[in-house]
Coordinates of C-alpha atoms in Angstrom, one line a residue:
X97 CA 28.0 20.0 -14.3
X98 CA 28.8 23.3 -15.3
X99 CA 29.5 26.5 -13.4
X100 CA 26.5 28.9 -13.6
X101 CA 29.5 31.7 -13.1
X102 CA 31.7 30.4 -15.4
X103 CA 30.7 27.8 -18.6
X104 CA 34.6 26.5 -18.7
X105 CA 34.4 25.1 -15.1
X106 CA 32.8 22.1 -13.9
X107 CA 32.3 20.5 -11.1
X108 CA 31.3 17.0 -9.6
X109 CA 30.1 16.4 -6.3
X110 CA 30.4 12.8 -4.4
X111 CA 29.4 12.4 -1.4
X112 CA 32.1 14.2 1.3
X113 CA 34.2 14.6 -2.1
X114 CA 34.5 17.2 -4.8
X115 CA 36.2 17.6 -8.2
X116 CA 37.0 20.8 -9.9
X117 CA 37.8 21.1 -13.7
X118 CA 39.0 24.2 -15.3
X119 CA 39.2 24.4 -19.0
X120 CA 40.9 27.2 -21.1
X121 CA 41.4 25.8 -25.3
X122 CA 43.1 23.2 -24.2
X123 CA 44.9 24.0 -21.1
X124 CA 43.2 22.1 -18.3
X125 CA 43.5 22.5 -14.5
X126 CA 42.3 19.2 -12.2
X127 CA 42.3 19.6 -9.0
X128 CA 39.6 18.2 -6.1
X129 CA 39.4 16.8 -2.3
X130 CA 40.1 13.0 -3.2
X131 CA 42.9 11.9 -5.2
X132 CA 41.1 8.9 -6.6
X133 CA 37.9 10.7 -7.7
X134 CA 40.7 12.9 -9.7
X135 CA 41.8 10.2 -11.4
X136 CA 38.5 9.3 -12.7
X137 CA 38.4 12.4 -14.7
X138 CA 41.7 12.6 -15.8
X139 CA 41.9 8.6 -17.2
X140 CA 38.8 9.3 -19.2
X141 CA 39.7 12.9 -20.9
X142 CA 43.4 11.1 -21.7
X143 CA 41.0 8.2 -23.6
X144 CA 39.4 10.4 -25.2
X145 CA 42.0 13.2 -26.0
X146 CA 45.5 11.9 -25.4
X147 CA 46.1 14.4 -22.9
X148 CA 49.4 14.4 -21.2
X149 CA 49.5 14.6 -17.5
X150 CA 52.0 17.7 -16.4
X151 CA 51.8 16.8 -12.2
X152 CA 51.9 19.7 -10.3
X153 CA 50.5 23.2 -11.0
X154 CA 53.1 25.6 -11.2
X155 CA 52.2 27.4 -14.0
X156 CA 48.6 28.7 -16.0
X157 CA 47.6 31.3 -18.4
X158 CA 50.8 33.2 -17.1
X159 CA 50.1 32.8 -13.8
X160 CA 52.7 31.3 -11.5
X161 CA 52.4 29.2 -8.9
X162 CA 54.7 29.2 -5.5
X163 CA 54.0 26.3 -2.9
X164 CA 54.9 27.3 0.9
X165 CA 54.0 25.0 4.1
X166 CA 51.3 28.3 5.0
X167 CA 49.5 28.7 1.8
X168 CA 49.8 29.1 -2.2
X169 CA 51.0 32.7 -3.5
X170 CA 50.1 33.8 -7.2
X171 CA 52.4 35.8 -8.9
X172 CA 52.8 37.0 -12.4
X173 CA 56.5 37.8 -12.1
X174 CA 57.2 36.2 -15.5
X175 CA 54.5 38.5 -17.3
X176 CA 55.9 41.7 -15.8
X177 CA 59.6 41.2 -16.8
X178 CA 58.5 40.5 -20.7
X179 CA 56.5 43.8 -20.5
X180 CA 58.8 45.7 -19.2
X181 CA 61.4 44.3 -21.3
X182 CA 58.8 45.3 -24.6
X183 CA 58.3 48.7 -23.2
X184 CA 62.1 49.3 -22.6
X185 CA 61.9 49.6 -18.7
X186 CA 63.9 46.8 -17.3
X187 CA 66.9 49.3 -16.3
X188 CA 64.1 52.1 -14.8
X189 CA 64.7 53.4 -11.1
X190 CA 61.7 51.4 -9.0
X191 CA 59.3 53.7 -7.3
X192 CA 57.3 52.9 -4.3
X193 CA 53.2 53.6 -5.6
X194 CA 51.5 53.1 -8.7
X195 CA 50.8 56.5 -9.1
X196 CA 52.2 60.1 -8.2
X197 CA 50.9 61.5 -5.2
X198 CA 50.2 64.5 -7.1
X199 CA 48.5 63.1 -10.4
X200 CA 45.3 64.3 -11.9
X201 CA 44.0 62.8 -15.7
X202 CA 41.5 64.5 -17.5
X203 CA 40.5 63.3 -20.9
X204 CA 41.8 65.0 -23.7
X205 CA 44.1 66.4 -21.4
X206 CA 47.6 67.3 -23.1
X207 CA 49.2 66.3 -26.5
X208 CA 47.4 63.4 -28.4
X209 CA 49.8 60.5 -28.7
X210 CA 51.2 59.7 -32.1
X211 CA 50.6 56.0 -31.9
X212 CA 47.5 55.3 -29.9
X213 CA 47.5 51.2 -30.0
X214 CA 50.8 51.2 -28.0
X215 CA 49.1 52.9 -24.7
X216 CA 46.1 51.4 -25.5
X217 CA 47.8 47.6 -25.8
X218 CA 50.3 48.7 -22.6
X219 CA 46.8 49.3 -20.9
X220 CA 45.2 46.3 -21.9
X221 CA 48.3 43.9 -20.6
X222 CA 48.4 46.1 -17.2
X223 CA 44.8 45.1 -16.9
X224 CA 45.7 41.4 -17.4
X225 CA 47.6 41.7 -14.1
X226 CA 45.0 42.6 -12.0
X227 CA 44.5 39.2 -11.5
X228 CA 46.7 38.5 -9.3
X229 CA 48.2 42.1 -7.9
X230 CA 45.1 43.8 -7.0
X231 CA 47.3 46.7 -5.4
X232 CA 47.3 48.1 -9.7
X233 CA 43.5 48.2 -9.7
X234 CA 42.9 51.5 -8.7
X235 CA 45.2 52.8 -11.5
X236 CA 44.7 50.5 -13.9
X237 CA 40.5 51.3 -14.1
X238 CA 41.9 54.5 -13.8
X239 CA 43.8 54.4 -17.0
X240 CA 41.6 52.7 -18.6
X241 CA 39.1 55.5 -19.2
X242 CA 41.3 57.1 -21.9
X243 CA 41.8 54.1 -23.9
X244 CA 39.3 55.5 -26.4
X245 CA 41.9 58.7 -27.0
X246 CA 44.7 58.7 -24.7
X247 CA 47.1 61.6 -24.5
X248 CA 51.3 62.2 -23.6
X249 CA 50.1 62.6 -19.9
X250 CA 48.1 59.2 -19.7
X251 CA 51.0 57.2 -21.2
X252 CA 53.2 58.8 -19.0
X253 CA 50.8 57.6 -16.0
X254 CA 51.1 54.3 -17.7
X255 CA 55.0 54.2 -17.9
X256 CA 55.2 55.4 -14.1
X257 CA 53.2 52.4 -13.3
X258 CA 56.0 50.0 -15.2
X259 CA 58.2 51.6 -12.2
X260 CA 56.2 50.5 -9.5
X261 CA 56.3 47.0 -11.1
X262 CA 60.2 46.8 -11.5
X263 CA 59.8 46.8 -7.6
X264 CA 57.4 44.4 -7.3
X265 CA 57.8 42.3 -9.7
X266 CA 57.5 39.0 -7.8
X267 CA 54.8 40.1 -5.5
X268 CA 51.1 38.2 -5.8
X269 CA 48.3 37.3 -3.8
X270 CA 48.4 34.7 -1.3
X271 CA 46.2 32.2 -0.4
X272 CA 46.6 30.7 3.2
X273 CA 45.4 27.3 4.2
X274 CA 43.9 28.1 7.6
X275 CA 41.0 25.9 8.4
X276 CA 38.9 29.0 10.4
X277 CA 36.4 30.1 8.2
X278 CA 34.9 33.5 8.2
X279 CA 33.4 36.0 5.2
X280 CA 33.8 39.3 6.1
X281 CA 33.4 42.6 3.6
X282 CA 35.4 45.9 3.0
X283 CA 33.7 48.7 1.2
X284 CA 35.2 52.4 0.2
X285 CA 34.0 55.3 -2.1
X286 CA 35.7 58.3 -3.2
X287 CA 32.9 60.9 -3.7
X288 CA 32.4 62.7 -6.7
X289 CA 36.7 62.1 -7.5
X290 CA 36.1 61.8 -11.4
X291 CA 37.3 65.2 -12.3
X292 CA 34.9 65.1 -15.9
X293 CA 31.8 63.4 -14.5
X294 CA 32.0 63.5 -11.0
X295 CA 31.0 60.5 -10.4
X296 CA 32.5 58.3 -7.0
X297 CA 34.8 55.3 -7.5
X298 CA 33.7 52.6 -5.3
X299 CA 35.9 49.6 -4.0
X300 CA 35.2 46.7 -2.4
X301 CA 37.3 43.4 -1.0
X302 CA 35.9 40.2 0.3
X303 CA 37.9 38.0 2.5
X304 CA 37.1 34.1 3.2
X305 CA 38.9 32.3 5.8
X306 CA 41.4 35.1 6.1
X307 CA 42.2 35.4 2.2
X308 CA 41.2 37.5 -0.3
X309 CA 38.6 35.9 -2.7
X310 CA 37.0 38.9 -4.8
X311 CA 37.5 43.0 -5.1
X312 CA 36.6 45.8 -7.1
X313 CA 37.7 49.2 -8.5
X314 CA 35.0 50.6 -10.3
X315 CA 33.3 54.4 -11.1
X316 CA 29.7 54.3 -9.8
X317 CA 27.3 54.2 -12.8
X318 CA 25.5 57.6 -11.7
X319 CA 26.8 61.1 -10.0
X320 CA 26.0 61.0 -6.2
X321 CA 24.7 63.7 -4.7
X322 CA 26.7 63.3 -0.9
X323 CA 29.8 61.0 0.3
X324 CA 27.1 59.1 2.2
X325 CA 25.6 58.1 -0.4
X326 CA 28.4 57.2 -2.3
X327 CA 29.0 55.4 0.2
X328 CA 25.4 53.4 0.6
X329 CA 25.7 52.6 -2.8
X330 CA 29.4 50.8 -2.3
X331 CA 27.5 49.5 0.7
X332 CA 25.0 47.8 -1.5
X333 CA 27.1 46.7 -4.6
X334 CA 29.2 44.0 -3.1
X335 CA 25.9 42.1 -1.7
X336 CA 24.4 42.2 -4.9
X337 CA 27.6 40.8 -6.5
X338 CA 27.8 38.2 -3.6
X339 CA 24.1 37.3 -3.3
X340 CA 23.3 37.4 -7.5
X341 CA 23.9 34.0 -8.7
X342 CA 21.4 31.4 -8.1
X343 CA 21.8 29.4 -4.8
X344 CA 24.8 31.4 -3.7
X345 CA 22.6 33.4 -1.4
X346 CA 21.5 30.3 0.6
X347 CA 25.5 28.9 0.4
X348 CA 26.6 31.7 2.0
X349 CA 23.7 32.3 5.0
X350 CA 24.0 28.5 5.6
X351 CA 28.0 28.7 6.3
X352 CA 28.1 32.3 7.4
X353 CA 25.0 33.2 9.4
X354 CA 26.2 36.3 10.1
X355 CA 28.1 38.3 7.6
X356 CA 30.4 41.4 8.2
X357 CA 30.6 44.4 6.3
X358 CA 32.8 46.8 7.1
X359 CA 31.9 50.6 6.2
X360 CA 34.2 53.8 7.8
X361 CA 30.8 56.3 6.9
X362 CA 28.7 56.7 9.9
X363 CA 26.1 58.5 7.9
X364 CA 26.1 55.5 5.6
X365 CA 25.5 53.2 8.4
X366 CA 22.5 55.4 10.4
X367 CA 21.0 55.6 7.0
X368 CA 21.3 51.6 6.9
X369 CA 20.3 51.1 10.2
X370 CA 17.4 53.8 10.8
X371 CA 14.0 54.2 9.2
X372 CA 13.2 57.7 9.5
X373 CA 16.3 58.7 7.2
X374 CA 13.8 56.8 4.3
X375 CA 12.2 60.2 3.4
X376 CA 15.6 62.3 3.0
X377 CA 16.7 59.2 0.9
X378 CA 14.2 58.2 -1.8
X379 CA 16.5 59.5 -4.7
X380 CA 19.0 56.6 -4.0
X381 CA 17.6 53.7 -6.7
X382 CA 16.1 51.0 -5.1
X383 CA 19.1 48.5 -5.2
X384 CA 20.3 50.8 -2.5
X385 CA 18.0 49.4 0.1
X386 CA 19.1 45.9 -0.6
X387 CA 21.5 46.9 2.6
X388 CA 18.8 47.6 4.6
X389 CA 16.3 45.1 4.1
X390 CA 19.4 42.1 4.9
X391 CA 20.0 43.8 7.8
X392 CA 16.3 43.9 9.4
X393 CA 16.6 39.9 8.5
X394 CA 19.4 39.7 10.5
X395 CA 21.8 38.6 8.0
X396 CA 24.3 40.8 7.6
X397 CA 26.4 43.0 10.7
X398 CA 27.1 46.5 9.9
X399 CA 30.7 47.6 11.3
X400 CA 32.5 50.9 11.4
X401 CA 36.1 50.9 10.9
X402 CA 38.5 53.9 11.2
X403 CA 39.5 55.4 7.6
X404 CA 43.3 54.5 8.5
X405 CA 41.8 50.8 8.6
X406 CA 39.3 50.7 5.8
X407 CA 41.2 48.1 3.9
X408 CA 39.3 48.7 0.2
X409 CA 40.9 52.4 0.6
X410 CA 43.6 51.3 -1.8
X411 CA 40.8 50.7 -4.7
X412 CA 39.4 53.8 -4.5
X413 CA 42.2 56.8 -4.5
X414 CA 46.0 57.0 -4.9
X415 CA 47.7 56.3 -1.4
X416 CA 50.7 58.2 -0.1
X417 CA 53.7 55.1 0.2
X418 CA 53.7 54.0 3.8
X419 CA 49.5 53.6 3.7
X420 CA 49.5 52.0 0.0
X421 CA 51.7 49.2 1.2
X422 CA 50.4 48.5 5.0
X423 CA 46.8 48.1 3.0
X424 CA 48.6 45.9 0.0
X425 CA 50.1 43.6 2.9
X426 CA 47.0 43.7 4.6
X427 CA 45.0 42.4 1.7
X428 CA 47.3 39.7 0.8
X429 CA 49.6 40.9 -2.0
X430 CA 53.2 39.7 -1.0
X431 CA 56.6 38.6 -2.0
X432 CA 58.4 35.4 -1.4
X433 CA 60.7 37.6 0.8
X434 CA 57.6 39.0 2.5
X435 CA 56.5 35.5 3.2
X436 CA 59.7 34.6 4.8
X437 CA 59.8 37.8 7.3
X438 CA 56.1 36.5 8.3
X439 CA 57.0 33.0 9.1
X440 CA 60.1 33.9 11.1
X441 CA 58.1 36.6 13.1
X442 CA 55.5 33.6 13.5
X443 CA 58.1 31.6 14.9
X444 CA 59.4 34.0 17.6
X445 CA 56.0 35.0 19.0
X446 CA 55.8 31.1 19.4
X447 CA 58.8 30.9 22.0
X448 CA 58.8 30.8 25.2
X449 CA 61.0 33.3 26.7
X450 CA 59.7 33.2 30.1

């Protein structure tokens, strides 16, 4: 059957086994709990198709694959070095952020570019690598406001951003294979940040099992009239993404019945967790309340985390260096060399030196 999320994957369930089939033109990836309920599959479509067997993922849709006795890391190291080999930035000094510290875009800010499709196709291939380096996702929705008319100082923004890259360029996110499960939520806004609407960028990261499975950077449709609820509605948003498909909702409180969402507003959480805030809070859309209403069932746990810990701050505003990468490593976004460091350290807390 077909995936109600997404019409080119399909899945088939038998008994304590499960098959997974991803289709992209005709680029497939097979993959499944039983290697002879694979084969099924994979003998019929090569009847039918002549398909030729390539063993091994290692690499999709420019998406590389890197094996390691802990886990899988995706990178898209490939990609980066034939962009910034087209944009003429493989010899650029690396830089340590995305962004300047300082930055501020404006639309229509500054000198019209001459040639509009080259920020706008630069743009569009940054936005491409969001798939696996969520630590450009901030800047990259960022930049992607101006596409419509960007100017000098936007494709400048861009080109700074090929900097950060030519540091990172083999960095991705990693997927350990720790059998502990646990689903636990990150949410951040920054209120009323969006200089020509003031409207709050909200952020949001979802871990299973330790590893990160699905994030956000996006502007908040309407203007928000305090940080806390800015923060409510990035509260709400993430359930609503989680619990909107049909049957996920009881998938999730089946495995998980208790879920974890992490929040560093404390107004955002008394107005969660008390009634008698309803009154001053009736201009918040209904949606809003979603939060609450999980949390009288007993669903969902409410936690506060300190703003130094809030792990979805990364998606929502530009981070001085030391913070930007403690959050990227926290969030799973490593090099092969970072990889390394982690199992050695994993090793020496293992000995015993007593």
């Amino acid at each position: 059957m077909h995936s109600l999320n997404g019409y080119s994957v399909f899945t088939k369930g038998y008994g304590d086994s499960l098959v997974i089939l991803a289709v992209y033109v005709d680029d497939i990836i097979l993959t499944g709990t039983d290697l002879t309920e694979v084969s099924a599959p994979k003998g019929f479509l090569h009847d039918q198709f002549k398909i030729k067997d390539l063993g091994l993922l290692n690499y999709f849709l420019g998406i590389e694959v890197l094996y390691t006795s802990s886990g899988v890391l995706l990178h898209q190291r490939k990609f980066i070095l034939d962009l910034l080999d087209e944009f003429h930035s493989l010899e650029c000094t690396p830089v340590t952020c995305p962004f300047e510290s300082n930055v501020s875009l404006k639309a229509k800010e500054g000198e019209p570019l001459p040639k509009l499709e080259e920020c706008r196709s630069l743009i569009g291939k940054l936005n491409f690598l969001t798939h696996t380096r969520l630590d450009l996702s901030f800047a990259i929705q960022h930049l992607s406001q101006f596409m419509q008319q960007p100017c000098i100082p936007h494709m400048k923004a861009a080109l700074y951003l090929l900097k950060y890259l030519k540091g990172s360029a083999d960095s991705g996110i990693f997927y350990n294979n720790d059998s502990a499960m646990s689903l636990q939520v990150f949410c951040d806004s920054d209120w009323a940040s969006c200089p020509d609407s003031r409207r709050s960028v909200t952020g949001f990261c979802i871990f299973l099992g330790g590893s990160l499975v699905g994030w956000k950077s996006k502007k908040q449709p309407v203007v928000s009239l305090s940080s806390a609820e800015a923060e409510y509605r990035s509260m709400s948003k993430q359930w609503l993404k989680l619990l909107g498909y049909p049957g996920c909702f009881l998938i999730l409180v089946y495995f998980f019945p208790l879920l974890c969402l992490f929040c560093d507003s404390q107004a955002a959480l008394h107005i969660a967790k008390n009634p008698i805030f309803h009154e001053r809070t009736k201009h918040i859309e209904l949606d809003c309340h979603f939060v609450r209403a999980k949390l009288g069932d007993g669903l969902i746990s409410l936690v506060h985390t300190p703003s130094a810990s809030q792990t979805a701050d990364i998606l929502t505003k530009v981070l001085p260096g030391p913070a930007h990468h403690i959050h990227t490593r926290k969030l799973g976004v490593l090099s092969p060399s970072n990889l390394r460091e982690a199992v050695r350290i994993s090793k020496l807390d293992t000995l015993d030196v007593g």
